[in-house]
Coordinates of C-alpha atoms and ligand atoms in Angstrom, one line a residue:
X24 CA -91.2 -131.5 59.1
X25 CA -90.6 -129.6 62.6
X26 CA -92.3 -130.9 65.5
X27 CA -92.1 -129.2 69.1
X28 CA -91.0 -133.0 70.5
X29 CA -87.5 -132.8 68.3
X30 CA -86.5 -129.6 70.2
X31 CA -86.8 -131.3 74.0
X32 CA -84.8 -134.7 72.4
X33 CA -82.1 -132.8 71.6
X34 CA -80.3 -132.2 73.9
X35 CA -80.9 -135.8 75.4
X36 CA -79.4 -137.1 72.3
X37 CA -76.5 -134.8 72.5
X38 CA -75.7 -135.8 76.1
X39 CA -75.5 -139.6 75.2
X40 CA -73.5 -139.1 72.5
X41 CA -71.3 -137.3 75.2
X42 CA -71.7 -140.0 77.6
X43 CA -70.5 -142.6 74.7
X44 CA -67.7 -140.4 73.9
X45 CA -66.1 -140.4 77.1
X46 CA -66.7 -143.6 78.0
X47 CA -64.6 -144.4 74.5
X48 CA -61.7 -142.1 75.5
X49 CA -62.1 -143.6 79.0
X50 CA -61.8 -147.1 78.0
X51 CA -59.2 -146.3 75.5
X52 CA -56.8 -144.6 78.3
X53 CA -57.2 -147.7 80.3
X54 CA -56.6 -150.2 77.5
X55 CA -53.4 -148.3 77.0
X56 CA -52.0 -148.8 80.1
X57 CA -52.7 -145.0 80.8
X58 CA -53.8 -143.3 84.2
X59 CA -56.9 -141.6 85.4
X60 CA -56.6 -138.0 87.6
X61 CA -59.1 -136.8 90.1
X62 CA -60.8 -134.1 87.5
X63 CA -60.9 -136.3 84.2
X64 CA -64.1 -138.4 83.9
X65 CA -64.9 -142.0 84.7
X66 CA -67.6 -144.2 85.3
X67 CA -69.8 -144.3 88.5
X68 CA -68.6 -148.0 89.2
X69 CA -65.0 -147.6 88.5
X70 CA -65.4 -144.7 91.1
X71 CA -67.4 -147.0 93.6
X72 CA -64.9 -149.6 93.3
X73 CA -62.3 -147.6 94.0
X74 CA -63.7 -145.9 96.6
X75 CA -64.7 -149.4 98.5
X76 CA -60.8 -150.8 97.9
X77 CA -59.0 -147.3 98.9
X78 CA -61.2 -147.0 102.3
X79 CA -60.8 -150.6 103.4
X80 CA -57.2 -150.0 102.8
X81 CA -56.8 -146.8 104.7
X82 CA -59.1 -148.5 107.3
X83 CA -56.6 -151.5 107.6
X84 CA -53.5 -149.3 108.0
X85 CA -55.5 -147.5 111.2
X86 CA -56.6 -151.0 112.5
X87 CA -53.6 -151.9 112.0
X88 CA -51.7 -150.1 114.3
X89 CA -53.4 -152.0 117.1
X90 CA -52.3 -155.3 117.1
X91 CA -48.7 -154.1 117.5
X92 CA -49.2 -150.9 119.3
X93 CA -50.3 -153.3 122.3
X94 CA -46.1 -153.9 122.8
X95 CA -45.0 -150.5 122.2
X96 CA -45.0 -150.3 125.8
X97 CA -43.1 -154.0 126.5
X98 CA -40.9 -154.2 123.8
X99 CA -37.6 -156.1 125.0
X100 CA -34.8 -153.4 124.4
X101 CA -34.5 -149.5 123.8
X102 CA -33.7 -150.3 119.8
X103 CA -36.6 -152.3 119.5
X104 CA -39.0 -150.2 120.7
X105 CA -38.2 -147.2 118.7
X106 CA -38.0 -149.1 115.9
X107 CA -41.8 -150.3 116.6
X108 CA -42.9 -147.2 117.5
X109 CA -41.7 -145.4 114.2
X110 CA -43.3 -148.5 112.3
X111 CA -46.8 -148.2 114.2
X112 CA -46.2 -144.1 113.4
X113 CA -45.9 -145.0 109.9
X114 CA -48.8 -147.0 109.6
X115 CA -50.7 -143.9 110.5
X116 CA -49.3 -142.4 108.1
X117 CA -50.2 -144.5 105.5
X118 CA -54.2 -144.3 106.6
X119 CA -53.5 -140.6 105.8
X120 CA -52.2 -140.9 102.5
X121 CA -54.8 -143.2 101.5
X122 CA -57.7 -141.3 103.2
X123 CA -56.7 -138.2 101.0
X124 CA -56.3 -140.7 97.8
X125 CA -60.1 -141.7 98.5
X126 CA -61.3 -138.5 99.3
X127 CA -60.4 -137.1 95.6
X128 CA -63.7 -139.7 94.9
X129 CA -65.9 -137.6 96.7
X130 CA -66.1 -139.4 100.0
X131 CA -65.2 -137.2 103.3
X132 CA -62.9 -138.6 105.7
X133 CA -65.8 -138.2 108.1
X134 CA -67.9 -140.4 106.5
X135 CA -65.7 -143.2 105.7
X136 CA -64.4 -143.3 109.2
X137 CA -68.2 -143.1 110.5
X138 CA -68.6 -146.2 108.2
X139 CA -65.9 -147.8 109.8
X140 CA -67.3 -147.0 113.3
X141 CA -71.0 -148.0 112.9
X142 CA -69.4 -151.6 111.6
X143 CA -70.6 -150.9 107.8
X144 CA -66.9 -150.9 106.5
X145 CA -64.5 -153.6 106.1
X146 CA -60.7 -153.5 106.9
X147 CA -58.1 -156.5 106.5
X148 CA -59.0 -159.6 108.1
X149 CA -55.7 -160.0 109.6
X150 CA -56.1 -157.6 112.4
X151 CA -58.4 -159.6 114.2
X152 CA -56.2 -161.7 115.2
X153 CA -54.0 -161.3 118.6
X154 CA -50.5 -160.6 119.3
X155 CA -50.1 -163.2 122.2
X156 CA -46.2 -162.8 122.5
X157 CA -43.3 -160.1 121.2
X158 CA -43.0 -162.9 118.8
X159 CA -46.1 -161.9 116.7
X160 CA -44.6 -158.5 116.9
X161 CA -41.6 -160.3 114.7
X162 CA -43.9 -162.3 112.2
X163 CA -46.4 -159.6 111.9
X164 CA -43.4 -157.6 110.3
X165 CA -42.1 -160.6 108.2
X166 CA -45.4 -162.6 107.2
X167 CA -48.0 -159.4 107.5
X168 CA -45.8 -156.5 105.8
X169 CA -44.8 -159.3 103.6
X170 CA -47.8 -160.2 102.3
X171 CA -48.8 -156.4 102.2
X172 CA -45.8 -155.7 100.1
X173 CA -46.5 -158.5 97.9
X174 CA -50.1 -157.7 97.1
X175 CA -49.1 -153.3 97.3
X176 CA -46.5 -153.2 94.8
X177 CA -48.7 -154.4 92.2
X178 CA -50.9 -150.9 93.0
X179 CA -48.5 -148.6 92.4
X180 CA -49.4 -149.3 88.8
X181 CA -53.3 -148.9 89.6
X182 CA -55.2 -147.3 87.0
X183 CA -56.1 -144.4 89.3
X184 CA -53.1 -142.1 89.6
X185 CA -53.5 -140.7 93.5
X186 CA -54.0 -144.1 94.5
X187 CA -50.5 -145.4 92.9
X188 CA -48.9 -142.2 93.9
X189 CA -49.6 -143.2 97.6
X190 CA -48.3 -147.0 97.4
X191 CA -45.1 -145.8 96.0
X192 CA -44.4 -144.3 99.1
X193 CA -45.9 -147.1 101.3
X194 CA -44.3 -149.8 99.4
X195 CA -41.1 -148.3 100.4
X196 CA -42.0 -147.7 104.4
X197 CA -43.5 -151.7 103.8
X198 CA -40.4 -153.3 103.0
X199 CA -38.3 -152.0 105.9
X200 CA -41.1 -153.0 108.2
X201 CA -40.7 -156.4 107.1
X202 CA -36.8 -156.1 107.2
X203 CA -37.2 -155.0 110.7
X204 CA -39.8 -158.5 111.8
X205 CA -37.6 -160.7 110.3
X206 CA -33.9 -158.9 111.6
X207 CA -36.1 -159.4 114.8
X208 CA -37.0 -163.1 114.5
X209 CA -33.6 -164.1 113.4
X210 CA -32.1 -162.8 116.6
X211 CA -34.5 -164.6 118.7
X212 CA -33.8 -167.5 116.4
X213 CA -30.0 -167.6 116.4
X214 CA -29.4 -165.6 119.6
X215 CA -32.0 -166.4 121.8
X216 CA -32.9 -169.5 124.3
X217 CA -35.3 -172.5 123.4
X218 CA -38.2 -170.9 124.7
X219 CA -38.2 -167.6 122.5
X220 CA -37.1 -170.2 119.8
X221 CA -40.7 -171.8 120.4
X222 CA -42.2 -168.7 121.0
X223 CA -41.3 -167.6 117.5
X224 CA -42.6 -171.2 116.0
X225 CA -45.9 -170.9 117.5
X226 CA -46.5 -167.3 116.2
X227 CA -45.6 -169.0 112.9
X228 CA -48.2 -171.7 113.5
X229 CA -50.9 -168.8 114.6
X230 CA -50.2 -166.2 111.5
X231 CA -49.3 -168.1 108.6
X232 CA -53.0 -169.1 107.5
X233 CA -54.5 -165.9 108.4
X234 CA -51.6 -163.8 106.5
X235 CA -53.1 -166.1 103.4
X236 CA -56.6 -164.9 103.8
X237 CA -54.7 -161.6 103.3
X238 CA -55.2 -161.4 99.4
X239 CA -58.3 -162.2 99.3
X240 CA -60.9 -165.2 98.2
X241 CA -59.8 -167.5 95.7
X242 CA -60.3 -165.9 92.2
X243 CA -63.2 -167.8 90.7
X244 CA -65.0 -167.0 94.2
X245 CA -63.8 -163.1 94.2
X246 CA -66.8 -160.9 92.6
X247 CA -65.1 -157.9 92.5
X248 CA -61.5 -159.2 90.7
X249 CA -63.1 -159.4 86.8
X250 CA -63.5 -155.7 86.4
X251 CA -60.9 -154.7 89.1
X252 CA -58.6 -156.3 86.5
X253 CA -60.4 -155.2 83.7
X254 CA -59.5 -151.5 84.7
X255 CA -56.6 -152.1 86.0
X256 CA -57.3 -151.4 89.4
X257 CA -55.6 -155.1 89.8
X258 CA -52.7 -155.8 88.2
X259 CA -52.5 -159.6 89.6
X260 CA -55.3 -161.9 90.3
X261 CA -55.6 -163.4 94.5
X262 CA -54.4 -166.8 93.7
X263 CA -51.3 -165.2 91.5
X264 CA -49.9 -162.9 94.8
X265 CA -50.9 -165.7 97.2
X266 CA -48.7 -168.6 94.9
X267 CA -45.9 -165.7 94.6
X268 CA -45.5 -164.5 98.2
X269 CA -45.6 -168.4 99.1
X270 CA -42.8 -169.2 97.1
X271 CA -40.8 -165.9 98.2
X272 CA -41.8 -166.9 102.1
X273 CA -40.7 -170.7 101.5
X274 CA -36.6 -170.1 101.2
X275 CA -37.3 -167.2 104.3
X276 CA -38.6 -169.5 106.4
X277 CA -35.4 -171.9 105.5
X278 CA -33.1 -169.3 106.8
X279 CA -34.8 -168.9 109.7
X280 CA -35.2 -172.1 111.0
X281 CA -39.0 -172.3 111.2
X282 CA -41.5 -174.5 109.9
X283 CA -44.2 -173.6 107.7
X284 CA -47.5 -175.1 109.4
X285 CA -48.8 -177.0 106.4
X286 CA -48.1 -180.8 105.7
X287 CA -48.9 -180.7 102.2
X288 CA -46.5 -177.5 101.3
X289 CA -44.4 -179.3 98.6
X290 CA -42.4 -177.9 95.5
X291 CA -44.0 -177.9 92.2
X292 CA -41.6 -178.7 89.3
X293 CA -43.9 -178.6 86.6
X294 CA -45.4 -175.3 87.9
X295 CA -42.3 -173.8 88.9
X296 CA -44.1 -173.1 92.2
X297 CA -45.6 -174.5 95.7
X298 CA -48.7 -176.6 96.5
X299 CA -50.1 -175.7 99.4
X300 CA -52.9 -177.7 101.4
X301 CA -56.7 -176.3 101.8
X302 CA -57.3 -172.7 103.2
X303 CA -59.8 -172.4 105.6
X304 CA -62.3 -170.2 103.7
X305 CA -65.1 -170.2 106.6
X306 CA -62.9 -168.9 108.9
X307 CA -62.0 -166.3 106.6
X308 CA -65.7 -165.5 106.2
X309 CA -66.5 -165.5 109.9
X310 CA -63.8 -163.1 110.5
X311 CA -64.9 -160.7 107.8
X312 CA -68.3 -161.3 108.7
X313 CA -67.4 -159.7 112.2
X314 CA -67.1 -162.5 114.2
X315 CA -63.2 -163.2 114.5
X316 CA -61.3 -163.6 117.7
X317 CA -60.7 -159.7 117.9
X318 CA -63.3 -157.8 115.7
X319 CA -65.3 -156.3 118.6
X320 CA -62.0 -155.3 120.6
X321 CA -61.0 -153.3 117.8
X322 CA -63.8 -151.4 116.4
X323 CA -64.2 -150.7 120.2
X324 CA -60.5 -149.0 120.7
X325 CA -60.9 -147.4 117.5
X326 CA -64.6 -145.7 118.6
X327 CA -62.9 -145.0 122.0
X328 CA -59.8 -143.4 120.2
X329 CA -62.3 -141.3 118.4
X330 CA -64.5 -140.6 121.0
X331 CA -61.8 -139.5 123.2
X332 CA -60.1 -137.4 120.8
X333 CA -63.3 -135.5 119.8
X334 CA -63.2 -131.4 120.4
Ligands
LIG9 N1 -60.0 -158.9 104.7 O1 -63.8 -159.8 95.4 P1 -62.6 -159.7 96.1 C1 -51.2 -153.5 105.8 C2 -63.1 -158.6 100.6 S1 -52.9 -153.2 106.1 C3 -61.2 -158.7 104.6 O2 -61.5 -160.4 95.7 P2 -61.2 -157.4 96.1 C4 -50.8 -153.5 107.1 C5 -63.5 -157.6 99.8 O3 -63.4 -156.3 100.7 C6 -53.1 -154.3 104.3 N2 -62.0 -158.3 103.7 O4 -62.4 -158.1 96.4 C7 -51.3 -152.4 108.0 C8 -64.8 -157.7 99.2 O5 -65.8 -157.4 100.3 P3 -66.6 -156.0 99.7 C9 -54.5 -154.2 103.6 C10 -61.5 -159.0 102.4 O6 -61.4 -156.0 96.5 C11 -51.0 -152.4 109.3 C12 -65.2 -159.7 99.3 O7 -64.2 -159.8 100.5 N3 -54.2 -154.3 102.3 O8 -50.7 -153.7 104.9 O9 -61.3 -157.3 94.7 C13 -49.7 -153.2 109.9 C14 -64.6 -160.4 98.1 O10 -63.3 -160.0 97.8 C15 -60.3 -159.6 102.2 C16 -55.3 -153.9 101.4 O11 -56.2 -153.4 101.7 C17 -59.5 -159.9 103.9 N4 -58.4 -160.2 103.7 O12 -59.9 -157.7 96.9 C18 -49.1 -153.9 108.8 C19 -54.8 -153.7 100.0 N5 -60.2 -159.9 101.2 O13 -66.1 -154.8 99.6 C20 -49.3 -154.2 108.0 C21 -55.8 -153.1 99.0 C22 -61.3 -160.0 100.3 O14 -67.2 -156.6 98.2 N6 -56.6 -153.8 98.6 N7 -61.8 -159.0 101.5 O15 -67.6 -156.1 100.4 C23 -56.6 -155.0 97.6 O16 -55.6 -155.3 96.9 C24 -58.1 -155.9 97.4 O17 -59.3 -155.2 98.1 C25 -58.0 -157.3 98.3 C26 -59.2 -158.1 98.1 C27 -56.9 -158.4 97.6 C28 -58.2 -157.3 99.7

């Protein structure tokens, strides 16, 4: 028997059926290891998760220009100055590719930058620490860019294709950044004075633990990891990446002749990996909540650059 209600229900049922079909197509593509393009349908939560991660990543690149930028005018030689200038410019370029990738998800660059300037957006905790000496510039290249590469190479296979494509170029440039940092430190350690070697060790002591925090909280305290792994946004977990970074860095420290500031750092034969001492997660939480050594200074520098560049 025909009723008027049937007429109004039919489009709703058809829409619900279409939503289920789209979700199934999306899940199948993700399960098969496929990629999602900007114009493809995606669940709202997937879009928001990507926007959160990519915009935070973009902010990290441009805020990350500040600690090293401080040393451009004080680099020890013309060669080191030219290398550092190129590196800092590269970081600005990474920010631009990443803002462009994030914009494909429907939020404008102005909106993302407003969130940064108003303190509503996060950027990597690591850039809230000061660069006290020239050795800090080398250590940022070695440890910070080294950690970034470890974290970012798997992002070249991120299920969201515009992000994955941006990451391919970024990773190539980050590899060069890591090598230049290591090379600067090797020069100081092998050809420098005792004071310069001490400077390198002091910088390693200050940057080691914050570098380990770059990978994010432990897996069992990472609220976003489960879904991001399910959706192929993150391919390797925070703890696993941290472990791989430590394993790769220990032999490099040996060649360099520096000591990593963790008395509990030991090789675990059974796990074929290193065990490490406890990370100060209270410090991490304080820094990402805005109370690190340089949070206020970094944000003020970004806001000033924005205001002074306004038309
Ligand atoms: N700093 O559930 P979780 C560079 C936040 S730039 C600040 O594990 P997720 C470079 C996290 O956002 C390097 N916040 O989150 C540039 C979340 O908060 P919300 C930047 C952090 O997203 C210049 C909460 O803690 N790299 O290479 O699954 C010069 C819970 O965490 C941090 C990227 O951005 C942190 N360290 O995993 C030199 C890479 N860790 O958003 C070098 C892309 C966690 O819920 N991003 N949080 O409020 C990622 O891979 C992931 O977003 C993370 C975190 C591994 C960082």
